[in-house]
Amino acid sequence: MSDRPDITRASDERTAEAPFTAHLTKPSAYRRTIQLNSPHSAKFRLVTGFLLGIGVAALALAVALASNAGSNGQMPAWSSWKPSAAGRAGAAEIASHVAPNYRLTPSTQLDVVTLVNLANTSTQATGTSSGLTVAVNAGAPGGTPALSLLSGNTIAYNLCGTGGQSNCELPGAATPARLLLLRREALELALYTFKYEGGVSNVICVLPPSHSLISSLSSRLPSAKSLASSSKPVSVAVLFLRSELQPWLGLPLSSTLQTFPPSMAELPAWQNTSEADLVSQITARGLFSEQIESEQTGGNLLVLNQLPPQ
């Protein structure tokens, strides 16, 4: 129980923004200047077929819920809790509400969730904002970058592990099951944000970094050679667009996610549930590696490099 005071202090937004920059690659490591293309988010999210499939599933679920509605025809409330504030204050409330339910041990949170300081879209053109600008690279790995600025109002959450690591890493080996649990937490944050923050178009969740991207994103264990060549941890971010999650915003949250997430001990069994399968499907095409690069105007870009669907 001695780590609880540390968790309380880390929940302060000002103290938690430092760990985010600590586990990102520093801008000085990227000497080249990035030339951005015109902003067209459709270039990097070809998900029509995917959305059609999950939309059909959501429609079927809506029909089932409607048949179970009361005699007055009213649907149940979307959630039993909602933030009391709006904007960044409301997003901070959402982070504080969701994070404590995810546990590393019965007495320790899995991570602390805080807001990332992003550039205000109204000041991006003048370069007067001190926040990060988000760009998405949909180019093939190792190929020519195809960067586009992420348009629309964006809320970004940083998930920092509470296991005592200095750079927000989680203790122990990275596993596909643990990554899927983090993806569930990211999905829950995004659903709450889109439901109660009407002006938000995008949600980004930066997950705790791992020294082995392979072991996090697949069932294959990393080799000793790959671990030796990985001197820096790799961070994975999950990007959600409002249009992708729209089918679930009209359904009660409990129809998508159970009230409480699985514990670490329950992960093996949870992986075989319909909820885990749904989390995997929804987040499969939204996985990115992330890093900081230098912008032509002198600012910093939070660059999201798209990963293959997982």
mmCIF file of C-alpha atoms in Angstrom:
data_model
loop_
_atom_site.group_PDB
_atom_site.id
_atom_site.type_symbol
_atom_site.label_atom_id
_atom_site.label_comp_id
_atom_site.label_asym_id
_atom_site.label_seq_id
_atom_site.Cartn_x
_atom_site.Cartn_y
_atom_site.Cartn_z
ATOM 1 C CA MET A 1 0.000 0.000 0.000
ATOM 2 C CA SER A 2 3.000 2.327 0.103
ATOM 3 C CA ASP A 3 2.648 3.146 -3.593
ATOM 4 C CA ARG A 4 -0.774 4.755 -3.280
ATOM 5 C CA PRO A 5 0.506 8.252 -2.408
ATOM 6 C CA ASP A 6 2.689 8.137 -5.529
ATOM 7 C CA ILE A 7 -0.350 7.327 -7.652
ATOM 8 C CA THR A 8 -2.224 10.247 -6.166
ATOM 9 C CA ARG A 9 0.588 12.660 -6.960
ATOM 10 C CA ALA A 10 0.977 11.325 -10.481
ATOM 11 C CA SER A 11 -2.663 11.986 -11.227
ATOM 12 C CA ASP A 12 -1.953 15.715 -11.248
ATOM 13 C CA GLU A 13 -1.888 16.766 -14.909
ATOM 14 C CA ARG A 14 1.203 18.923 -14.600
ATOM 15 C CA THR A 15 3.324 16.224 -13.040
ATOM 16 C CA ALA A 16 2.108 13.536 -15.435
ATOM 17 C CA GLU A 17 2.931 15.329 -18.679
ATOM 18 C CA ALA A 18 6.656 14.916 -18.006
ATOM 19 C CA PRO A 19 6.563 11.077 -18.172
ATOM 20 C CA PHE A 20 4.906 11.336 -21.599
ATOM 21 C CA THR A 21 7.794 13.317 -23.076
ATOM 22 C CA ALA A 22 10.269 11.136 -21.237
ATOM 23 C CA HIS A 23 9.297 7.973 -23.073
ATOM 24 C CA LEU A 24 8.971 9.602 -26.484
ATOM 25 C CA THR A 25 12.005 9.838 -28.758
ATOM 26 C CA LYS A 26 13.545 13.279 -28.303
ATOM 27 C CA PRO A 27 13.308 15.691 -31.267
ATOM 28 C CA SER A 28 17.104 16.016 -31.393
ATOM 29 C CA ALA A 29 17.328 12.431 -32.589
ATOM 30 C CA TYR A 30 15.606 13.465 -35.819
ATOM 31 C CA ARG A 31 17.691 16.107 -37.593
ATOM 32 C CA ARG A 32 15.721 16.143 -40.822
ATOM 33 C CA THR A 33 12.897 18.581 -41.497
ATOM 34 C CA ILE A 34 9.459 17.165 -42.247
ATOM 35 C CA GLN A 35 7.423 18.572 -45.155
ATOM 36 C CA LEU A 36 3.720 17.917 -44.562
ATOM 37 C CA ASN A 37 1.243 17.053 -47.263
ATOM 38 C CA SER A 38 -2.199 18.589 -47.402
ATOM 39 C CA PRO A 39 -4.398 17.296 -44.556
ATOM 40 C CA HIS A 40 -6.560 14.434 -45.811
ATOM 41 C CA SER A 41 -7.256 11.983 -43.057
ATOM 42 C CA ALA A 42 -8.986 9.584 -45.464
ATOM 43 C CA LYS A 43 -5.586 8.669 -46.872
ATOM 44 C CA PHE A 44 -4.658 6.679 -43.839
ATOM 45 C CA ARG A 45 -7.970 5.144 -42.707
ATOM 46 C CA LEU A 46 -9.413 2.873 -45.394
ATOM 47 C CA VAL A 47 -11.863 1.142 -43.112
ATOM 48 C CA THR A 48 -15.133 1.062 -45.042
ATOM 49 C CA GLY A 49 -15.435 -2.701 -45.085
ATOM 50 C CA PHE A 50 -14.366 -2.972 -41.477
ATOM 51 C CA LEU A 51 -16.930 -0.393 -40.352
ATOM 52 C CA LEU A 52 -19.654 -2.113 -42.335
ATOM 53 C CA GLY A 53 -19.034 -5.380 -40.529
ATOM 54 C CA ILE A 54 -18.955 -3.926 -37.043
ATOM 55 C CA GLY A 55 -21.892 -1.660 -37.888
ATOM 56 C CA VAL A 56 -24.024 -4.683 -38.707
ATOM 57 C CA ALA A 57 -23.050 -6.243 -35.393
ATOM 58 C CA ALA A 58 -23.931 -3.048 -33.544
ATOM 59 C CA LEU A 59 -27.302 -2.862 -35.332
ATOM 60 C CA ALA A 60 -28.124 -6.416 -34.296
ATOM 61 C CA LEU A 61 -27.243 -5.566 -30.720
ATOM 62 C CA ALA A 62 -29.423 -2.453 -30.848
ATOM 63 C CA VAL A 63 -32.381 -4.527 -32.019
ATOM 64 C CA ALA A 64 -31.856 -6.933 -29.132
ATOM 65 C CA LEU A 65 -31.684 -4.098 -26.632
ATOM 66 C CA ALA A 66 -34.801 -2.469 -28.049
ATOM 67 C CA SER A 67 -36.732 -5.701 -27.585
ATOM 68 C CA ASN A 68 -35.708 -5.699 -23.926
ATOM 69 C CA ALA A 69 -36.649 -2.061 -23.294
ATOM 70 C CA GLY A 70 -39.349 -1.239 -20.798
ATOM 71 C CA SER A 71 -42.993 -0.789 -21.648
ATOM 72 C CA ASN A 72 -42.450 2.959 -22.024
ATOM 73 C CA GLY A 73 -40.016 2.251 -24.879
ATOM 74 C CA GLN A 74 -37.135 4.145 -23.277
ATOM 75 C CA MET A 75 -33.601 2.833 -23.602
ATOM 76 C CA PRO A 76 -31.488 2.563 -20.448
ATOM 77 C CA ALA A 77 -29.005 5.322 -19.656
ATOM 78 C CA TRP A 78 -25.760 5.125 -21.630
ATOM 79 C CA SER A 79 -23.717 4.889 -18.419
ATOM 80 C CA SER A 80 -24.251 5.152 -14.686
ATOM 81 C CA TRP A 81 -21.537 7.823 -14.472
ATOM 82 C CA LYS A 82 -20.709 10.893 -16.517
ATOM 83 C CA PRO A 83 -18.280 13.794 -16.091
ATOM 84 C CA SER A 84 -19.546 16.936 -14.399
ATOM 85 C CA ALA A 85 -17.399 19.263 -16.544
ATOM 86 C CA ALA A 86 -16.750 19.719 -20.254
ATOM 87 C CA GLY A 87 -13.637 20.224 -22.368
ATOM 88 C CA ARG A 88 -10.245 19.285 -20.945
ATOM 89 C CA ALA A 89 -11.664 19.303 -17.425
ATOM 90 C CA GLY A 90 -14.256 16.725 -18.450
ATOM 91 C CA ALA A 91 -11.611 14.614 -20.202
ATOM 92 C CA ALA A 92 -9.490 14.715 -17.034
ATOM 93 C CA GLU A 93 -12.516 13.459 -15.055
ATOM 94 C CA ILE A 94 -12.944 10.621 -17.545
ATOM 95 C CA ALA A 95 -9.288 9.651 -17.132
ATOM 96 C CA SER A 96 -9.610 9.670 -13.333
ATOM 97 C CA HIS A 97 -12.785 7.569 -13.517
ATOM 98 C CA VAL A 98 -11.532 4.878 -15.898
ATOM 99 C CA ALA A 99 -7.934 4.286 -14.770
ATOM 100 C CA PRO A 100 -8.551 3.033 -11.186
ATOM 101 C CA ASN A 101 -10.548 0.053 -12.473
ATOM 102 C CA TYR A 102 -7.513 -1.372 -14.288
ATOM 103 C CA ARG A 103 -5.267 -3.099 -11.762
ATOM 104 C CA LEU A 104 -1.729 -4.427 -11.850
ATOM 105 C CA THR A 105 -2.364 -5.960 -8.426
ATOM 106 C CA PRO A 106 -5.398 -5.646 -6.135
ATOM 107 C CA SER A 107 -3.679 -2.693 -4.433
ATOM 108 C CA THR A 108 -1.948 -1.075 -7.446
ATOM 109 C CA GLN A 109 -3.340 0.565 -10.570
ATOM 110 C CA LEU A 110 -2.140 -0.719 -13.904
ATOM 111 C CA ASP A 111 -1.472 2.830 -15.070
ATOM 112 C CA VAL A 112 -2.221 6.498 -14.449
ATOM 113 C CA VAL A 113 -4.050 8.269 -17.279
ATOM 114 C CA THR A 114 -3.434 11.959 -17.934
ATOM 115 C CA LEU A 115 -3.955 14.438 -20.753
ATOM 116 C CA VAL A 116 -1.299 15.246 -23.341
ATOM 117 C CA ASN A 117 -0.771 18.909 -24.221
ATOM 118 C CA LEU A 118 -1.735 19.165 -27.891
ATOM 119 C CA ALA A 119 -1.570 22.245 -30.088
ATOM 120 C CA ASN A 120 -4.767 24.237 -30.450
ATOM 121 C CA THR A 121 -5.940 23.883 -34.043
ATOM 122 C CA SER A 122 -6.597 27.642 -34.235
ATOM 123 C CA THR A 123 -2.923 28.401 -33.552
ATOM 124 C CA GLN A 124 -1.285 25.745 -35.709
ATOM 125 C CA ALA A 125 -1.015 28.063 -38.706
ATOM 126 C CA THR A 126 0.728 30.810 -36.732
ATOM 127 C CA GLY A 127 3.021 28.461 -34.851
ATOM 128 C CA THR A 128 2.267 30.182 -31.530
ATOM 129 C CA SER A 129 1.074 27.084 -29.676
ATOM 130 C CA SER A 130 3.465 25.242 -27.390
ATOM 131 C CA GLY A 131 1.585 21.946 -27.643
ATOM 132 C CA LEU A 132 2.321 18.990 -29.882
ATOM 133 C CA THR A 133 0.850 18.860 -33.378
ATOM 134 C CA VAL A 134 -0.367 15.415 -34.453
ATOM 135 C CA ALA A 135 0.540 13.986 -37.851
ATOM 136 C CA VAL A 136 -0.203 10.536 -39.245
ATOM 137 C CA ASN A 137 2.195 8.629 -41.473
ATOM 138 C CA ALA A 138 0.372 6.119 -43.645
ATOM 139 C CA GLY A 139 3.455 5.246 -45.687
ATOM 140 C CA ALA A 140 4.862 1.732 -45.745
ATOM 141 C CA PRO A 141 7.447 0.983 -43.042
ATOM 142 C CA GLY A 142 10.883 1.995 -44.297
ATOM 143 C CA GLY A 143 9.395 3.762 -47.300
ATOM 144 C CA THR A 144 8.732 7.400 -48.130
ATOM 145 C CA PRO A 145 6.763 9.142 -45.360
ATOM 146 C CA ALA A 146 3.189 10.130 -46.253
ATOM 147 C CA LEU A 147 2.355 12.583 -43.493
ATOM 148 C CA SER A 148 -0.980 14.292 -43.034
ATOM 149 C CA LEU A 149 -2.008 16.548 -40.176
ATOM 150 C CA LEU A 150 -4.786 15.097 -38.045
ATOM 151 C CA SER A 151 -7.700 17.457 -38.507
ATOM 152 C CA GLY A 152 -10.478 18.167 -36.016
ATOM 153 C CA ASN A 153 -10.468 18.571 -32.255
ATOM 154 C CA THR A 154 -8.334 15.858 -30.650
ATOM 155 C CA ILE A 155 -8.052 14.641 -27.068
ATOM 156 C CA ALA A 156 -4.914 12.631 -26.268
ATOM 157 C CA TYR A 157 -4.449 10.491 -23.172
ATOM 158 C CA ASN A 158 -1.136 9.174 -21.869
ATOM 159 C CA LEU A 159 -1.225 5.830 -20.052
ATOM 160 C CA CYS A 160 1.783 5.700 -17.733
ATOM 161 C CA GLY A 161 2.572 2.426 -15.977
ATOM 162 C CA THR A 162 2.672 2.527 -12.170
ATOM 163 C CA GLY A 163 5.094 -0.347 -11.704
ATOM 164 C CA GLY A 164 7.964 1.879 -10.592
ATOM 165 C CA GLN A 165 9.611 2.213 -14.013
ATOM 166 C CA SER A 166 11.075 5.634 -14.780
ATOM 167 C CA ASN A 167 9.771 5.835 -18.349
ATOM 168 C CA CYS A 168 6.187 4.646 -17.820
ATOM 169 C CA GLU A 169 6.929 1.023 -18.747
ATOM 170 C CA LEU A 170 4.945 -1.742 -17.115
ATOM 171 C CA PRO A 171 6.897 -4.346 -15.138
ATOM 172 C CA GLY A 172 7.241 -7.872 -16.419
ATOM 173 C CA ALA A 173 7.118 -9.276 -19.921
ATOM 174 C CA ALA A 174 4.894 -7.714 -22.561
ATOM 175 C CA THR A 175 2.215 -10.167 -23.720
ATOM 176 C CA PRO A 176 -0.590 -10.048 -26.303
ATOM 177 C CA ALA A 177 -3.135 -10.436 -23.492
ATOM 178 C CA ARG A 178 -1.790 -7.444 -21.584
ATOM 179 C CA LEU A 179 -1.725 -5.342 -24.737
ATOM 180 C CA LEU A 180 -5.355 -6.274 -25.422
ATOM 181 C CA LEU A 181 -6.268 -5.158 -21.901
ATOM 182 C CA LEU A 182 -4.598 -1.797 -22.575
ATOM 183 C CA ARG A 183 -6.514 -1.566 -25.844
ATOM 184 C CA ARG A 184 -9.707 -2.174 -23.850
ATOM 185 C CA GLU A 185 -8.802 0.703 -21.541
ATOM 186 C CA ALA A 186 -8.098 2.932 -24.541
ATOM 187 C CA LEU A 187 -11.469 1.996 -26.061
ATOM 188 C CA GLU A 188 -13.282 2.794 -22.815
ATOM 189 C CA LEU A 189 -11.573 6.199 -22.618
ATOM 190 C CA ALA A 190 -12.527 6.923 -26.228
ATOM 191 C CA LEU A 191 -16.163 5.875 -25.787
ATOM 192 C CA TYR A 192 -16.629 8.091 -22.730
ATOM 193 C CA THR A 193 -14.908 10.998 -24.490
ATOM 194 C CA PHE A 194 -16.949 10.817 -27.682
ATOM 195 C CA LYS A 195 -20.195 10.368 -25.726
ATOM 196 C CA TYR A 196 -19.761 13.322 -23.381
ATOM 197 C CA GLU A 197 -17.455 15.615 -25.381
ATOM 198 C CA GLY A 198 -19.500 16.429 -28.456
ATOM 199 C CA GLY A 199 -16.860 18.585 -30.149
ATOM 200 C CA VAL A 200 -14.135 15.932 -30.129
ATOM 201 C CA SER A 201 -13.354 14.286 -33.479
ATOM 202 C CA ASN A 202 -10.380 12.110 -32.517
ATOM 203 C CA VAL A 203 -9.048 10.365 -29.425
ATOM 204 C CA ILE A 204 -5.439 9.189 -29.086
ATOM 205 C CA CYS A 205 -4.301 6.884 -26.288
ATOM 206 C CA VAL A 206 -0.531 6.462 -25.871
ATOM 207 C CA LEU A 207 0.073 3.100 -24.210
ATOM 208 C CA PRO A 208 2.933 2.300 -21.822
ATOM 209 C CA PRO A 209 6.084 1.561 -23.869
ATOM 210 C CA SER A 210 7.577 -1.872 -24.376
ATOM 211 C CA HIS A 211 11.084 -2.960 -25.329
ATOM 212 C CA SER A 212 9.628 -5.588 -27.637
ATOM 213 C CA LEU A 213 7.043 -4.518 -30.160
ATOM 214 C CA ILE A 214 6.899 -8.093 -31.481
ATOM 215 C CA SER A 215 5.983 -9.612 -28.147
ATOM 216 C CA SER A 216 3.289 -6.983 -27.625
ATOM 217 C CA LEU A 217 1.621 -7.221 -31.015
ATOM 218 C CA SER A 218 1.797 -10.917 -31.780
ATOM 219 C CA SER A 219 1.965 -14.291 -30.118
ATOM 220 C CA ARG A 220 5.557 -14.793 -31.289
ATOM 221 C CA LEU A 221 8.164 -14.332 -28.584
ATOM 222 C CA PRO A 222 11.079 -12.002 -29.392
ATOM 223 C CA SER A 223 14.465 -13.551 -30.056
ATOM 224 C CA ALA A 224 17.536 -12.741 -27.982
ATOM 225 C CA LYS A 225 18.958 -10.914 -31.005
ATOM 226 C CA SER A 226 15.883 -8.702 -31.422
ATOM 227 C CA LEU A 227 15.869 -7.849 -27.732
ATOM 228 C CA ALA A 228 19.562 -6.949 -27.824
ATOM 229 C CA SER A 229 19.029 -4.649 -30.797
ATOM 230 C CA SER A 230 16.138 -2.847 -29.080
ATOM 231 C CA SER A 231 17.921 -0.262 -26.949
ATOM 232 C CA LYS A 232 14.909 2.003 -26.588
ATOM 233 C CA PRO A 233 11.326 1.109 -25.676
ATOM 234 C CA VAL A 234 8.702 1.329 -28.395
ATOM 235 C CA SER A 235 5.467 3.161 -27.678
ATOM 236 C CA VAL A 236 2.167 2.139 -29.240
ATOM 237 C CA ALA A 237 -0.713 4.577 -29.631
ATOM 238 C CA VAL A 238 -4.342 3.803 -30.438
ATOM 239 C CA LEU A 239 -6.153 6.309 -32.645
ATOM 240 C CA PHE A 240 -9.957 6.452 -32.675
ATOM 241 C CA LEU A 241 -12.129 8.499 -35.037
ATOM 242 C CA ARG A 242 -15.623 9.475 -33.913
ATOM 243 C CA SER A 243 -17.139 8.043 -37.099
ATOM 244 C CA GLU A 244 -15.680 4.624 -36.296
ATOM 245 C CA LEU A 245 -17.178 4.433 -32.813
ATOM 246 C CA GLN A 246 -20.504 6.089 -33.656
ATOM 247 C CA PRO A 247 -22.452 2.773 -33.666
ATOM 248 C CA TRP A 248 -21.550 2.194 -29.998
ATOM 249 C CA LEU A 249 -22.416 5.694 -28.817
ATOM 250 C CA GLY A 250 -26.113 4.956 -29.274
ATOM 251 C CA LEU A 251 -25.956 1.803 -27.155
ATOM 252 C CA PRO A 252 -25.512 1.545 -23.383
ATOM 253 C CA LEU A 253 -21.848 1.227 -22.459
ATOM 254 C CA SER A 254 -22.616 -1.993 -20.565
ATOM 255 C CA SER A 255 -23.655 -3.642 -23.833
ATOM 256 C CA THR A 256 -20.126 -3.095 -25.170
ATOM 257 C CA LEU A 257 -17.930 -3.437 -22.081
ATOM 258 C CA GLN A 258 -18.538 -5.075 -18.734
ATOM 259 C CA THR A 259 -18.577 -2.742 -15.733
ATOM 260 C CA PHE A 260 -15.159 -3.891 -14.542
ATOM 261 C CA PRO A 261 -12.219 -5.030 -16.679
ATOM 262 C CA PRO A 262 -10.559 -8.402 -16.044
ATOM 263 C CA SER A 263 -7.778 -8.690 -13.496
ATOM 264 C CA MET A 264 -4.306 -9.779 -14.568
ATOM 265 C CA ALA A 265 -5.078 -13.307 -13.344
ATOM 266 C CA GLU A 266 -8.265 -13.401 -15.438
ATOM 267 C CA LEU A 267 -6.594 -12.345 -18.699
ATOM 268 C CA PRO A 268 -6.067 -15.867 -20.149
ATOM 269 C CA ALA A 269 -9.758 -16.721 -19.806
ATOM 270 C CA TRP A 270 -10.893 -13.227 -20.844
ATOM 271 C CA GLN A 271 -9.019 -13.493 -24.151
ATOM 272 C CA ASN A 272 -11.572 -16.108 -25.254
ATOM 273 C CA THR A 273 -14.648 -14.004 -24.506
ATOM 274 C CA SER A 274 -16.853 -12.100 -26.941
ATOM 275 C CA GLU A 275 -15.882 -8.836 -25.246
ATOM 276 C CA ALA A 276 -12.173 -9.428 -25.921
ATOM 277 C CA ASP A 277 -12.984 -10.301 -29.524
ATOM 278 C CA LEU A 278 -14.955 -7.076 -29.922
ATOM 279 C CA VAL A 279 -12.128 -4.987 -28.413
ATOM 280 C CA SER A 280 -9.695 -6.648 -30.798
ATOM 281 C CA GLN A 281 -11.887 -5.945 -33.836
ATOM 282 C CA ILE A 282 -12.582 -2.310 -32.983
ATOM 283 C CA THR A 283 -8.957 -1.418 -32.233
ATOM 284 C CA ALA A 284 -7.256 -3.622 -34.849
ATOM 285 C CA ARG A 285 -6.834 -0.892 -37.465
ATOM 286 C CA GLY A 286 -6.080 1.944 -35.074
ATOM 287 C CA LEU A 287 -2.647 0.853 -33.824
ATOM 288 C CA PHE A 288 0.329 3.119 -34.434
ATOM 289 C CA SER A 289 3.887 3.433 -33.239
ATOM 290 C CA GLU A 290 4.615 6.996 -32.163
ATOM 291 C CA GLN A 291 7.574 9.343 -31.926
ATOM 292 C CA ILE A 292 8.478 13.030 -31.889
ATOM 293 C CA GLU A 293 9.934 14.712 -34.982
ATOM 294 C CA SER A 294 10.824 18.302 -35.877
ATOM 295 C CA GLU A 295 8.313 20.426 -37.743
ATOM 296 C CA GLN A 296 9.361 22.847 -40.504
ATOM 297 C CA THR A 297 8.155 25.806 -38.440
ATOM 298 C CA GLY A 298 10.359 24.784 -35.525
ATOM 299 C CA GLY A 299 7.662 23.092 -33.459
ATOM 300 C CA ASN A 300 7.312 19.409 -32.621
ATOM 301 C CA LEU A 301 5.154 16.779 -34.281
ATOM 302 C CA LEU A 302 3.682 13.767 -32.553
ATOM 303 C CA VAL A 303 4.016 11.388 -35.513
ATOM 304 C CA LEU A 304 1.837 8.269 -35.613
ATOM 305 C CA ASN A 305 3.203 5.532 -37.875
ATOM 306 C CA GLN A 306 0.459 3.094 -38.813
ATOM 307 C CA LEU A 307 0.982 -0.553 -37.916
ATOM 308 C CA PRO A 308 -0.578 -3.527 -39.708
ATOM 309 C CA PRO A 309 -4.009 -4.544 -38.344
ATOM 310 C CA GLN A 310 -3.586 -6.724 -35.270
#
